[in-house]
XYZ file of C-alpha atoms in Angstrom:
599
model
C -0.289 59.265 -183.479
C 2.160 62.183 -184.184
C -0.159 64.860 -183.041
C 1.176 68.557 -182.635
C -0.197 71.110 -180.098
C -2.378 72.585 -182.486
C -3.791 69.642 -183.194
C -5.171 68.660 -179.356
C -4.737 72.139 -177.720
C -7.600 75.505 -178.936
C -6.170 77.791 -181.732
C -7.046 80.504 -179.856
C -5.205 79.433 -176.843
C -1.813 78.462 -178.975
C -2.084 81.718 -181.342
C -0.039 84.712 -179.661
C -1.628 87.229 -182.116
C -2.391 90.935 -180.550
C -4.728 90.892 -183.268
C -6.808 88.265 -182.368
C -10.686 88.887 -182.314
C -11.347 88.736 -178.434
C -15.025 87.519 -179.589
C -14.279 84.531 -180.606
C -11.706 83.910 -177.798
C -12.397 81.636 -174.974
C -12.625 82.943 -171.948
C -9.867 81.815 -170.260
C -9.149 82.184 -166.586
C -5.207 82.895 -165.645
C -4.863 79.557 -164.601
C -6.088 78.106 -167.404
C -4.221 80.293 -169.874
C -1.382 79.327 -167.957
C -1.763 75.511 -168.261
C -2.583 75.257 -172.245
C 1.238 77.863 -172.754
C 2.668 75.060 -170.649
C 1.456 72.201 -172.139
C 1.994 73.921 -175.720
C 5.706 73.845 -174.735
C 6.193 70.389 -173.053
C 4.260 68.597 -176.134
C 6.180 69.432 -178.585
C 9.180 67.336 -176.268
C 6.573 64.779 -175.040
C 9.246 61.760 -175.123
C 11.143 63.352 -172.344
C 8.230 64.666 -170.398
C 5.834 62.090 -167.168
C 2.417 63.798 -167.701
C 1.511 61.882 -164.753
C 2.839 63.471 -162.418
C 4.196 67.191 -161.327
C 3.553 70.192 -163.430
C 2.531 68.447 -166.537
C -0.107 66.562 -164.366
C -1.181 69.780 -163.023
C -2.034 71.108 -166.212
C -3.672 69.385 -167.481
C -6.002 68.453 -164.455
C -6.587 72.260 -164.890
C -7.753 71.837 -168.545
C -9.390 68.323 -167.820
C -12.074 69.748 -165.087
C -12.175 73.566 -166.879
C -15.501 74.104 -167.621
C -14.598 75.102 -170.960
C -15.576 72.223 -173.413
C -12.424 72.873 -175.701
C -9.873 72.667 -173.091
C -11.692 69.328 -171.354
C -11.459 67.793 -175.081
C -7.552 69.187 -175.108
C -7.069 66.767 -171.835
C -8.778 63.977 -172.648
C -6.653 64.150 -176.194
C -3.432 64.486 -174.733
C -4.169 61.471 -171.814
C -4.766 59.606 -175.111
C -1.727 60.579 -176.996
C 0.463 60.149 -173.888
C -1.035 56.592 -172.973
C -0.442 55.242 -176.290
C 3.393 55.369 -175.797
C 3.589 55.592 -171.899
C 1.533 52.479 -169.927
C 3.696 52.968 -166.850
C 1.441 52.549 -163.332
C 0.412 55.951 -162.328
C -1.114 57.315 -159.097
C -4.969 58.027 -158.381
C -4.018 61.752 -159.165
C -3.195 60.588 -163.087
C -6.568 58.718 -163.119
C -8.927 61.307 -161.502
C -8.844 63.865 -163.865
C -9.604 61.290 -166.622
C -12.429 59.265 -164.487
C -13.812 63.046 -164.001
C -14.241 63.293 -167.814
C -15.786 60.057 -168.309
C -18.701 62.209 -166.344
C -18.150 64.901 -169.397
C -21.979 65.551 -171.377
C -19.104 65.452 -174.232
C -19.298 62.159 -176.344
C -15.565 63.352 -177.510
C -14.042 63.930 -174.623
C -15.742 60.561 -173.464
C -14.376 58.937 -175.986
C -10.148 60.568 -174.696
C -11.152 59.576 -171.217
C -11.968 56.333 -172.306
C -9.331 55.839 -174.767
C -6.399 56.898 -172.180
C -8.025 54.292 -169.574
C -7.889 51.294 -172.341
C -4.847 52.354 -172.761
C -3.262 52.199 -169.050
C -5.355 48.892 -167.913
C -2.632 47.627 -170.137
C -0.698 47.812 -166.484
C -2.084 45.521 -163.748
C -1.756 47.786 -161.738
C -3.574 50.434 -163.227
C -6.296 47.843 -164.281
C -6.932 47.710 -160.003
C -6.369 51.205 -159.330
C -9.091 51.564 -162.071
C -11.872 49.113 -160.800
C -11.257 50.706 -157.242
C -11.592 54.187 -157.697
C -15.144 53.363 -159.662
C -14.095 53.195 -163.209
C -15.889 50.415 -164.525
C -19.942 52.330 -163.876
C -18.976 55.358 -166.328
C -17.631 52.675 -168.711
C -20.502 50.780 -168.946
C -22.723 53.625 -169.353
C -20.598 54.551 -172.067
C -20.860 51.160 -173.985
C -24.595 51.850 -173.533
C -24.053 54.867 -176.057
C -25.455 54.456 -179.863
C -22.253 56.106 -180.673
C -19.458 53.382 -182.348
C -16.498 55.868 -181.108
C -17.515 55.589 -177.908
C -18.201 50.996 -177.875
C -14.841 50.657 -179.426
C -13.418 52.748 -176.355
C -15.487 51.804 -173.788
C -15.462 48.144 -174.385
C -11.969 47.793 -175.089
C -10.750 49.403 -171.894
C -13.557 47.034 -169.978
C -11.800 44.138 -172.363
C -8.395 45.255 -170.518
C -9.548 45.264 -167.029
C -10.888 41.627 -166.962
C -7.864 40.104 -167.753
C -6.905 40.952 -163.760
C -8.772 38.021 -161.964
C -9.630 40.386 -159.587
C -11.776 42.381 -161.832
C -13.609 39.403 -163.116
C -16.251 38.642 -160.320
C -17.068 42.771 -159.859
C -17.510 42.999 -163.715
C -19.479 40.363 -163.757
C -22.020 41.294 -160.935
C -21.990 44.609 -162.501
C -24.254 43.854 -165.324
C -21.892 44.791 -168.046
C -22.168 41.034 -169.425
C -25.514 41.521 -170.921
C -24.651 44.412 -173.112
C -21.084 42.875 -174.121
C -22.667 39.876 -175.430
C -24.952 42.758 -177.532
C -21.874 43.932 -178.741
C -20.333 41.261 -180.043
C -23.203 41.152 -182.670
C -22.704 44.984 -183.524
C -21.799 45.589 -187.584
C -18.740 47.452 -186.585
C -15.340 45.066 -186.341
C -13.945 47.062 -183.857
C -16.975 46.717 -181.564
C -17.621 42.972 -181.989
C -13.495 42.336 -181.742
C -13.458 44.065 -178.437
C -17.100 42.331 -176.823
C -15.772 39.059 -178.300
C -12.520 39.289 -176.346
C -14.162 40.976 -173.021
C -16.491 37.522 -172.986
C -13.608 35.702 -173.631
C -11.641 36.934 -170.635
C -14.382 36.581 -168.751
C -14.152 32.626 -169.084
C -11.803 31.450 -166.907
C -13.258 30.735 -164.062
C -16.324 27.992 -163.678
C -18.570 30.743 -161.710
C -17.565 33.444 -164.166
C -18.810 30.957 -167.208
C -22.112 30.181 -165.664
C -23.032 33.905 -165.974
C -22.007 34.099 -169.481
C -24.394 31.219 -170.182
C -26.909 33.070 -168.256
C -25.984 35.793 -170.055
C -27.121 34.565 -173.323
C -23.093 34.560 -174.915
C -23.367 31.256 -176.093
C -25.291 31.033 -179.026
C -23.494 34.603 -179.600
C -20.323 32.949 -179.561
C -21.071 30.176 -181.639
C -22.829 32.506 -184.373
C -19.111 34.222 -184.549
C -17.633 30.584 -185.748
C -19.481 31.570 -188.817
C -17.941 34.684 -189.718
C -15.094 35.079 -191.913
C -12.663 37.288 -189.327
C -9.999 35.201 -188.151
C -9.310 37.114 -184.410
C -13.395 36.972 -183.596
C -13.131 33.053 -184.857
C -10.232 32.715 -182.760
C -11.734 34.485 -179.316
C -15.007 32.563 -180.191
C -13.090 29.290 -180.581
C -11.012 29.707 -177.135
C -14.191 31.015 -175.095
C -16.293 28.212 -176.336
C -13.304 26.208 -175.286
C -13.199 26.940 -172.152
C -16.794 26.628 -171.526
C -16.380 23.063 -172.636
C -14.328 22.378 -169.455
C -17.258 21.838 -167.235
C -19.266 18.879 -167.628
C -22.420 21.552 -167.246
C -21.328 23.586 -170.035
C -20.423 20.356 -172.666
C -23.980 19.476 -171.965
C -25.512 23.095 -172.587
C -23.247 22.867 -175.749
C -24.996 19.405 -176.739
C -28.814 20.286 -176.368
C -28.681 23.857 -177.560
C -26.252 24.104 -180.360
C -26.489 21.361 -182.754
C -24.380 23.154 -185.457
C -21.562 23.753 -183.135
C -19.410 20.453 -184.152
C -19.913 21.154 -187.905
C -18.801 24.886 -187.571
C -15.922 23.860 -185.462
C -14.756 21.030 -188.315
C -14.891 24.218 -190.712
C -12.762 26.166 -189.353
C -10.110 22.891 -188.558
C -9.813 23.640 -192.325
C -8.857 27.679 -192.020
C -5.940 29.131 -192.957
C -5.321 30.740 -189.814
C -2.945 28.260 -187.639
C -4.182 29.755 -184.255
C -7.158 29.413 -185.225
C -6.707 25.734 -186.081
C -4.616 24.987 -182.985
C -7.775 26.841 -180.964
C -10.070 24.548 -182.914
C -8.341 21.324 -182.379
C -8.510 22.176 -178.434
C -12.353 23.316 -178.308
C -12.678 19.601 -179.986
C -10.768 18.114 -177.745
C -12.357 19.560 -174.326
C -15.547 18.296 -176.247
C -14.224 14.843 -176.420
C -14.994 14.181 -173.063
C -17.854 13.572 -173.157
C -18.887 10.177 -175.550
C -21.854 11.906 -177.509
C -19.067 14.727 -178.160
C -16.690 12.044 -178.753
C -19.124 10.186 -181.445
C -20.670 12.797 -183.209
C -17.080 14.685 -184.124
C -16.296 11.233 -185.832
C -19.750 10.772 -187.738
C -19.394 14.063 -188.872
C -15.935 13.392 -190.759
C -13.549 15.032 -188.029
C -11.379 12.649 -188.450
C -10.570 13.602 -192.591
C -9.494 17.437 -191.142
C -7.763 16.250 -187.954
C -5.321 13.485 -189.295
C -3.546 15.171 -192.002
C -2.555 17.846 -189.251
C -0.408 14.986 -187.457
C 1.888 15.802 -189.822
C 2.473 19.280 -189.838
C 5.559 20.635 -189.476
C 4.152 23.283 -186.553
C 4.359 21.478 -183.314
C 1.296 23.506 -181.368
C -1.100 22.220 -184.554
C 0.283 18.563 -184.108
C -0.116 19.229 -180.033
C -3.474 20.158 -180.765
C -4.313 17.538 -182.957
C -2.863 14.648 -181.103
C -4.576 16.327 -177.582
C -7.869 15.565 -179.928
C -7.151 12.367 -181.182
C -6.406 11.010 -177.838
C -9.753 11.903 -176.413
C -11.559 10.649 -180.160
C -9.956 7.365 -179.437
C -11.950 7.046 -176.366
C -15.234 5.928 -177.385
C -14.951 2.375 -178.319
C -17.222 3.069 -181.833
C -14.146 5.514 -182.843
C -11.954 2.530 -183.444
C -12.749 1.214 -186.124
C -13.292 4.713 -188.169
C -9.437 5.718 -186.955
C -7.902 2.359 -187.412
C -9.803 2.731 -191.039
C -8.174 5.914 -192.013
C -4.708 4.538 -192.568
C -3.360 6.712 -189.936
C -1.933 3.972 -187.816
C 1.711 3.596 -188.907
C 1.636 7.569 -189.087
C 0.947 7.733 -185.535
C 3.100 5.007 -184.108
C 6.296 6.676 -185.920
C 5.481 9.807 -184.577
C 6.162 8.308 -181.238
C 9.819 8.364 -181.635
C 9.774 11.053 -184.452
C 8.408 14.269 -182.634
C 10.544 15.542 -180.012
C 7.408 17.410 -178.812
C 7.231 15.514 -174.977
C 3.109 16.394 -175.492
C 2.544 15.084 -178.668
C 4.536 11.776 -177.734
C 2.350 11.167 -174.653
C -0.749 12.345 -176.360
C -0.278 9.666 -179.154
C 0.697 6.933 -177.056
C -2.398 7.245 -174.669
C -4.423 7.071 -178.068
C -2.941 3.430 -178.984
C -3.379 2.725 -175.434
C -7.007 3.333 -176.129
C -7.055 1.494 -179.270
C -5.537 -1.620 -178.182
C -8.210 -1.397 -175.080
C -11.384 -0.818 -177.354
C -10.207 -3.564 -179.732
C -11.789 -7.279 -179.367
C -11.014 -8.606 -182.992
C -7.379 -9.006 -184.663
C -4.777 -6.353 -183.412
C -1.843 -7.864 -185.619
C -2.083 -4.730 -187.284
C -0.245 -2.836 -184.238
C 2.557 -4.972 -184.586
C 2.848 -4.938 -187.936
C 2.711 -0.604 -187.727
C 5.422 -1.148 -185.483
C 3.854 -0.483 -182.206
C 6.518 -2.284 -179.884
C 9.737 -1.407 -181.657
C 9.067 2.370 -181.422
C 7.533 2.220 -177.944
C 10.853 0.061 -176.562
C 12.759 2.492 -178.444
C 11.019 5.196 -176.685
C 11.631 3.345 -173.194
C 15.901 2.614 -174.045
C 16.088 6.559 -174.948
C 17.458 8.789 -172.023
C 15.844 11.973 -173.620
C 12.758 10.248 -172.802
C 10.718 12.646 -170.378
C 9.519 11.420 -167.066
C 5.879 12.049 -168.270
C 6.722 10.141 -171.601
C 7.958 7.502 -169.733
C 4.955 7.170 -167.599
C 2.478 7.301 -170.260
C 4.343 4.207 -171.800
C 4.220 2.439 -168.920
C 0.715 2.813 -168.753
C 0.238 1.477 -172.290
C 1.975 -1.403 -171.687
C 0.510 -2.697 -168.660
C -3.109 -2.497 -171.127
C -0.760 -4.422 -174.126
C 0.064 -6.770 -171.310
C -3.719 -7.697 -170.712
C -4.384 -8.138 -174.451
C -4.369 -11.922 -175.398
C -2.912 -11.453 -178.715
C -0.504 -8.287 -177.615
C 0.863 -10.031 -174.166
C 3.379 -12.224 -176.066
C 5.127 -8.851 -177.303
C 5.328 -7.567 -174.188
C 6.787 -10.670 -172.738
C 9.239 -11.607 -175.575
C 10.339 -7.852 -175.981
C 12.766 -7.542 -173.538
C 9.950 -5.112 -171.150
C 10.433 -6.956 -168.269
C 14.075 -5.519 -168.084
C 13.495 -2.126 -168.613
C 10.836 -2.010 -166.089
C 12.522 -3.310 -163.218
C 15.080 -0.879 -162.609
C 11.547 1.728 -162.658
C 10.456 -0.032 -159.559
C 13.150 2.221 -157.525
C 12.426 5.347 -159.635
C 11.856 8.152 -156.861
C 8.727 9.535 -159.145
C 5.442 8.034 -157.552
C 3.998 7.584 -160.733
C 6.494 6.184 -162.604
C 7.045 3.876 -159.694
C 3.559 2.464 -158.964
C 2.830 2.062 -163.023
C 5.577 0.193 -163.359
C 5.045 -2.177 -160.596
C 1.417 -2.439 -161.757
C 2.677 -3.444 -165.648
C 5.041 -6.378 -163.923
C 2.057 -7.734 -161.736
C 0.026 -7.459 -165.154
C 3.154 -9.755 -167.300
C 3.297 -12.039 -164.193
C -0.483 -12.245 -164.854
C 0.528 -14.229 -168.179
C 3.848 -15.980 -167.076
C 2.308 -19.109 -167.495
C 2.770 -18.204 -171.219
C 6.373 -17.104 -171.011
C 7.527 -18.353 -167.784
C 11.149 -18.185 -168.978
C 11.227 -14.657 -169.211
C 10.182 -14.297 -165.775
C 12.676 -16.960 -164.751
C 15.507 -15.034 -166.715
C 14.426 -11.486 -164.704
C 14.618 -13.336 -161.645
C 18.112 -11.806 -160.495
C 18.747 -9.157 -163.555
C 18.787 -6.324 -164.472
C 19.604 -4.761 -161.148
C 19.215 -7.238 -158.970
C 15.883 -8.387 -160.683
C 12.334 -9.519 -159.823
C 13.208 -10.924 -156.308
C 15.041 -7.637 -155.524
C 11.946 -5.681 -156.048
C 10.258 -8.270 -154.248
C 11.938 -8.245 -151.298
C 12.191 -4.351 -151.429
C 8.698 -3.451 -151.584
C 8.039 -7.021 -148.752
C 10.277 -6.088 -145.697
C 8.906 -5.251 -142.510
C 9.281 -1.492 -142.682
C 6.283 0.528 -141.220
C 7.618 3.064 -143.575
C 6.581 1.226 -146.857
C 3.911 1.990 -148.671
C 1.571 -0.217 -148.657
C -0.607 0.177 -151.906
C 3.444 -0.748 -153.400
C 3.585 -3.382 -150.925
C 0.112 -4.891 -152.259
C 0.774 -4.697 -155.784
C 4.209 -7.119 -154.812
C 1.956 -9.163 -152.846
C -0.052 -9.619 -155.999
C 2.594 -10.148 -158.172
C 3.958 -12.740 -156.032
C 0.611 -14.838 -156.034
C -0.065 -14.570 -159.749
C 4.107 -16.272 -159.944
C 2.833 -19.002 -157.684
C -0.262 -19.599 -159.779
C 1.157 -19.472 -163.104
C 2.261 -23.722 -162.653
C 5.618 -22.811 -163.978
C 7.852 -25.052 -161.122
C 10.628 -22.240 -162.117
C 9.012 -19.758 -160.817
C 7.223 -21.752 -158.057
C 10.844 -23.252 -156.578
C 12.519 -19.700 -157.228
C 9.953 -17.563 -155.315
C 9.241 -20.283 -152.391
C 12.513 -20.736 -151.873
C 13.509 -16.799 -151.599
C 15.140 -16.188 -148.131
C 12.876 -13.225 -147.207
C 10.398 -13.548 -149.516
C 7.650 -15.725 -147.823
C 8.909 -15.533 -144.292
C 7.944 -11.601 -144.890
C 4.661 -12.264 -145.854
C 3.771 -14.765 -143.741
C 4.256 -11.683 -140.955
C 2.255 -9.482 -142.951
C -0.613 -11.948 -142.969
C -0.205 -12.465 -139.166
C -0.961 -8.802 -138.907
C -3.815 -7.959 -136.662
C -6.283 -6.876 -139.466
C -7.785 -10.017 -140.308
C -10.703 -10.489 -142.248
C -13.212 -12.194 -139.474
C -13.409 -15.111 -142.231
C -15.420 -13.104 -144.167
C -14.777 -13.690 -147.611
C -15.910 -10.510 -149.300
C -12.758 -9.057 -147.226
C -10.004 -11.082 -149.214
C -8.678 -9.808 -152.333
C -8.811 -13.054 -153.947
C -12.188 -15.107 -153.842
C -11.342 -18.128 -156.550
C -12.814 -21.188 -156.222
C -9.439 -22.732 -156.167
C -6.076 -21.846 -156.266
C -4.841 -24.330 -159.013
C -4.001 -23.392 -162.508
C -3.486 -19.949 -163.910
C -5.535 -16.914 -164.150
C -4.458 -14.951 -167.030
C -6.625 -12.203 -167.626
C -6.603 -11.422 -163.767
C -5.659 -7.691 -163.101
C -4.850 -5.646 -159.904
C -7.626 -3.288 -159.078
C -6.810 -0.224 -156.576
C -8.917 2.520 -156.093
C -5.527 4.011 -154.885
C -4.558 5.309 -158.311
C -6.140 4.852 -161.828
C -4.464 3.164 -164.923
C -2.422 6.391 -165.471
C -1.017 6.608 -161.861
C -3.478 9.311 -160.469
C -3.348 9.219 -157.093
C -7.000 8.855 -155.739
C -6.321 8.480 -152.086
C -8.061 5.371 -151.154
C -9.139 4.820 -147.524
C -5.794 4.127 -145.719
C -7.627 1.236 -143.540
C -9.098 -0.241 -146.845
C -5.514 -0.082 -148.410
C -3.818 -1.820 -145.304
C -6.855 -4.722 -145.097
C -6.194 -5.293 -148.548
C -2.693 -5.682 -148.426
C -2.897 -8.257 -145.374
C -5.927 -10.184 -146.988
C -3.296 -10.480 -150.093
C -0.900 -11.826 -147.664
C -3.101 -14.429 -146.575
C -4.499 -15.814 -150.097
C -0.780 -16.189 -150.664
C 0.475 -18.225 -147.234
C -2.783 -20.099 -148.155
C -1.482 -21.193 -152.285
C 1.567 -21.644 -150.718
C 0.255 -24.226 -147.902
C -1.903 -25.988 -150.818
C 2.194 -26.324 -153.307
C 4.800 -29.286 -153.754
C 8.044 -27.827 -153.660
């Protein structure tokens, strides 16, 4: 601030006049005389001087618990000064002298005290050294005070200290909660800035966010969507978005805020691209829910949110894509995105952005599409759908997670009556066999799922299959064989997704693939062991994994369901003994089609 001594130090004690009226001179005991001629010298070469420590510290500890009110005001000015430029950690000694005049009857030299500590719980370390040594009582009883000097102080500092998770759970049980979610309604900026941020930090944790709500800072929050300050639109946008994590808090949101979703569609509008890309998020953690998922739609979401997929600021087209992908959830939502136009935009973006997020964000959302669609999806192909996603596949920039997330769409284009023949004509099958060995689990088991999926349908395009038998990489039967061989070490959810495979290629009546996988060397002979295993099913049928009537003809629309990971590879850790029943019932259904075949 560019203060001079005579500025934050008495006149009287500066002024070296023999004249000086001894009336109206403090009365000043040697040591404090002392300390305001030595701080008069080292502020005027403050840069080059600790006031935390040493002399300096000494000082003004002297002037900070003087009884005079002049010289405590002098401290608590220079703490203030100093702490503006100098945030280093400092020892209790630095912080008692300013706790002590957080006790002062002295609104101003509150207000220093208070100032300096906002200042240091810049530091994690102070920020502890703060909460422990009893810091955070004096500040609330400060931010009690009708006086705005001393909110914007007080609060701030207490804004500072939660940001250390430690501090969160003692601020919280201290009551301070209730009288920062006052705050944030105060007519002063400053005040409602600084309550508006301390709420904010004080949601991110689910415990810590239940006793905001009890708190009463939701409908708070959402009341500051309305105003037109883009940093308390932002902290109310983030905190509300974080309270939409929990399934408890999306469902406060829905039965006790029904303007929430048309503020938030606002404000997707602003100016302000944080506050956008904050928007866009708070939607999206809203999303998860279906009503959430519904009403954003109905309430024309959808007109602010697309035109943002083609921004050229990758966190708003993060954002945006992060919404659209939950959006395309809800089966109703098709129709209304698929109606916008937006479709070729978003498959081209696929291989356009170099944004890894916004890649796998968009292609979950045409996974979705293609899944909630019953009627004619000609219009994917036509957009492009498999040329970009293939191109996507044959690029080596192409993430892990990118990778992974394609996988996962095709094995849903794969079930699709009208989509399958793409996948099987479009040269898939070769690019996922090689991912059968990839040493990522994910990318592994989605991969081997997608192939069980195509063999699902190779009575349609048996010579595809037939052509993949021995390429790329040693092809189909390699993997076969692989993930088949007596090996206590293989995994067995892999090994029943090949046992499945292998018994939708002996169902699909193609005498190809019939002749080529009966008459494998290691093949059968490796499953017939399996199905000797000692885990038989009692001749129960509910135990098999297959329960058709018959095993004649082919079963198209028949898919592989594990409880060991969902359809994006998330591992779920089924029940190893249900995993290793399953794979040996699998075993069995196929020595049993394989007992019933001519070859």
């Amino acid at each position: 601030m560019g203060a001079t001594c005579s500025s934050i130090l008495p006149s009287s004690c500066c002024r070296q006049d023999e004249g000086l009226n001894r009336e109206e001179e403090p009365l000043l005991a040697d040591k404090e005389r002392r300390a305001v001629n030595m701080l008069v010298e080292l502020f005027e070469r403050r840069s080059t001087v600790s006031f935390y420590e040493g002399e300096p510290l000494s000082a003004l500890s002297t002037l900070a618990y003087s009884d005079i009110y002049h010289l405590q005001l002098s401290a608590a000015t220079v703490f203030s000064e100093v702490s503006e430029m100098d945030t280093r950690p400092v020892a209790r000694e630095a912080l008692e002298p300013i706790l002590y005049m957080l006790q002062s009857p002295h609104i101003d030299v509150q207000n220093g005290a208070s100032a300096a500590l906002g200042n240091l719980a810049v530091n994690v370390e102070n920020k502890l050294l703060i909460m422990r040594m009893g810091g955070l009582e004096p500040l609330i009883r400060q931010m009690l005070s009708p006086n705005i000097d001393a909110q914007v102080n007080s609060v701030g500092c207490i804004t500072n200290l939660a940001t250390a998770d430690e501090n969160k759970t003692p601020i919280a049980k201290s009551g301070a909660l209730l009288p920062l979610t006052r705050l944030a309604r105060s007519r002063d900026l400053r005040v409602q800035r600084n309550a508006a941020g301390a709420l904010l930090n004080m949601t991110h944790s689910a415990e810590h966010r239940q006793q905001l709500i009890g708190a009463g800072a939701v409908p708070v929050l959402v009341e500051l969507l309305g105003l037109d300050d883009p940093e308390l639109q932002y902290y109310a946008t983030t905190a509300l978005s974080n309270i939409a994590v929990d399934d408890s808090g999306r469902q406060l949101l829905w039965n006790t805020q029904p303007v929430l979703i048309d503020a938030l569609i606002r404000l997707v509008d602003t100016s302000t691209i944080k506050v956008q890309c904050q928007t866009l998020l708070t939607l999206r953690n809203l999303a998860s829910d279906d009503q959430f998922q519904v009403q954003i739609v109905e309430k024309g979401g959808l007109d602010s949110l697309l035109p943002l997929l083609q921004s050229a600021y990758d966190p708003l087209v993060i954002s945006a894509s992060a919404c659209l992908r939950n959006l395309s959830i809800h089966p109703d939502n098709e129709k209304p995105i698929l109606d916008s136009g937006i479709l070729t935009c978003l498959v081209s973006l696929i291989t356009q952005s170099g944004n890894e997020e916004v890649q796998c964000h968009l292609i979950s959302a045409l996974r979705n599409l293609v899944a909630n669609n019953n009627a004619d999806n000609t219009f994917f192909v036509e957009a492009g759908l498999f040329e970009n996603v293939k191109e996507v596949m044959e690029n080596p920039a192409s993430s892990d997670l990118v990778i992974g997330e394609v996988i996962a769409a095709l094995n849903v284009f794969a079930l699709n009556e009208l989509l399958a023949p793409y996948v099987l004509n479009g040269g898939f099958i070769e690019l996922l066999i090689p991912l059968t060995r990839s040493s990522v689990p994910e990318l592994q088991y989605n991969a081997c799922v997608a192939l069980s999926s195509i063999a699902g349908k190779a009575g349609d395009a048996s010579e595809n299959l037939v052509r993949a038998w021995d390429r790329p990489d040693g092809g189909l039967q390699s993997y076969l064989a692989a993930f088949l061989v007596i090996d206590e070490g293989m995994d067995p959810m892999l090994r029943s997704i090949a046992l499945w495979t292998v018994l939708l290629l002996l169902e699909s009546e193609s005498p190809d693939l019939i002749r080529l996988v009966t008459s494998h060397p290691s093949i059968i002979r490796n499953i017939e062991k399996i199905a000797a295993a000692n885990a038989s099913s009692d001749g129960d049928p509910r135990n098999s994994a297959y329960t058709g009537d018959s095993f004649a003809g082919p079963r198209s629309s028949r898919v592989f369901e594990s409880d060991g990971y969902d359809q994006d590879g998330e591992n779920t850790e089924e029940n190893d003994d249900d995993v290793y029943t399953r794979m040996v019932n699998l075993a069995q259904d196929v020595v049993s089609l394989v007992n019933t075949l001519e070859y």
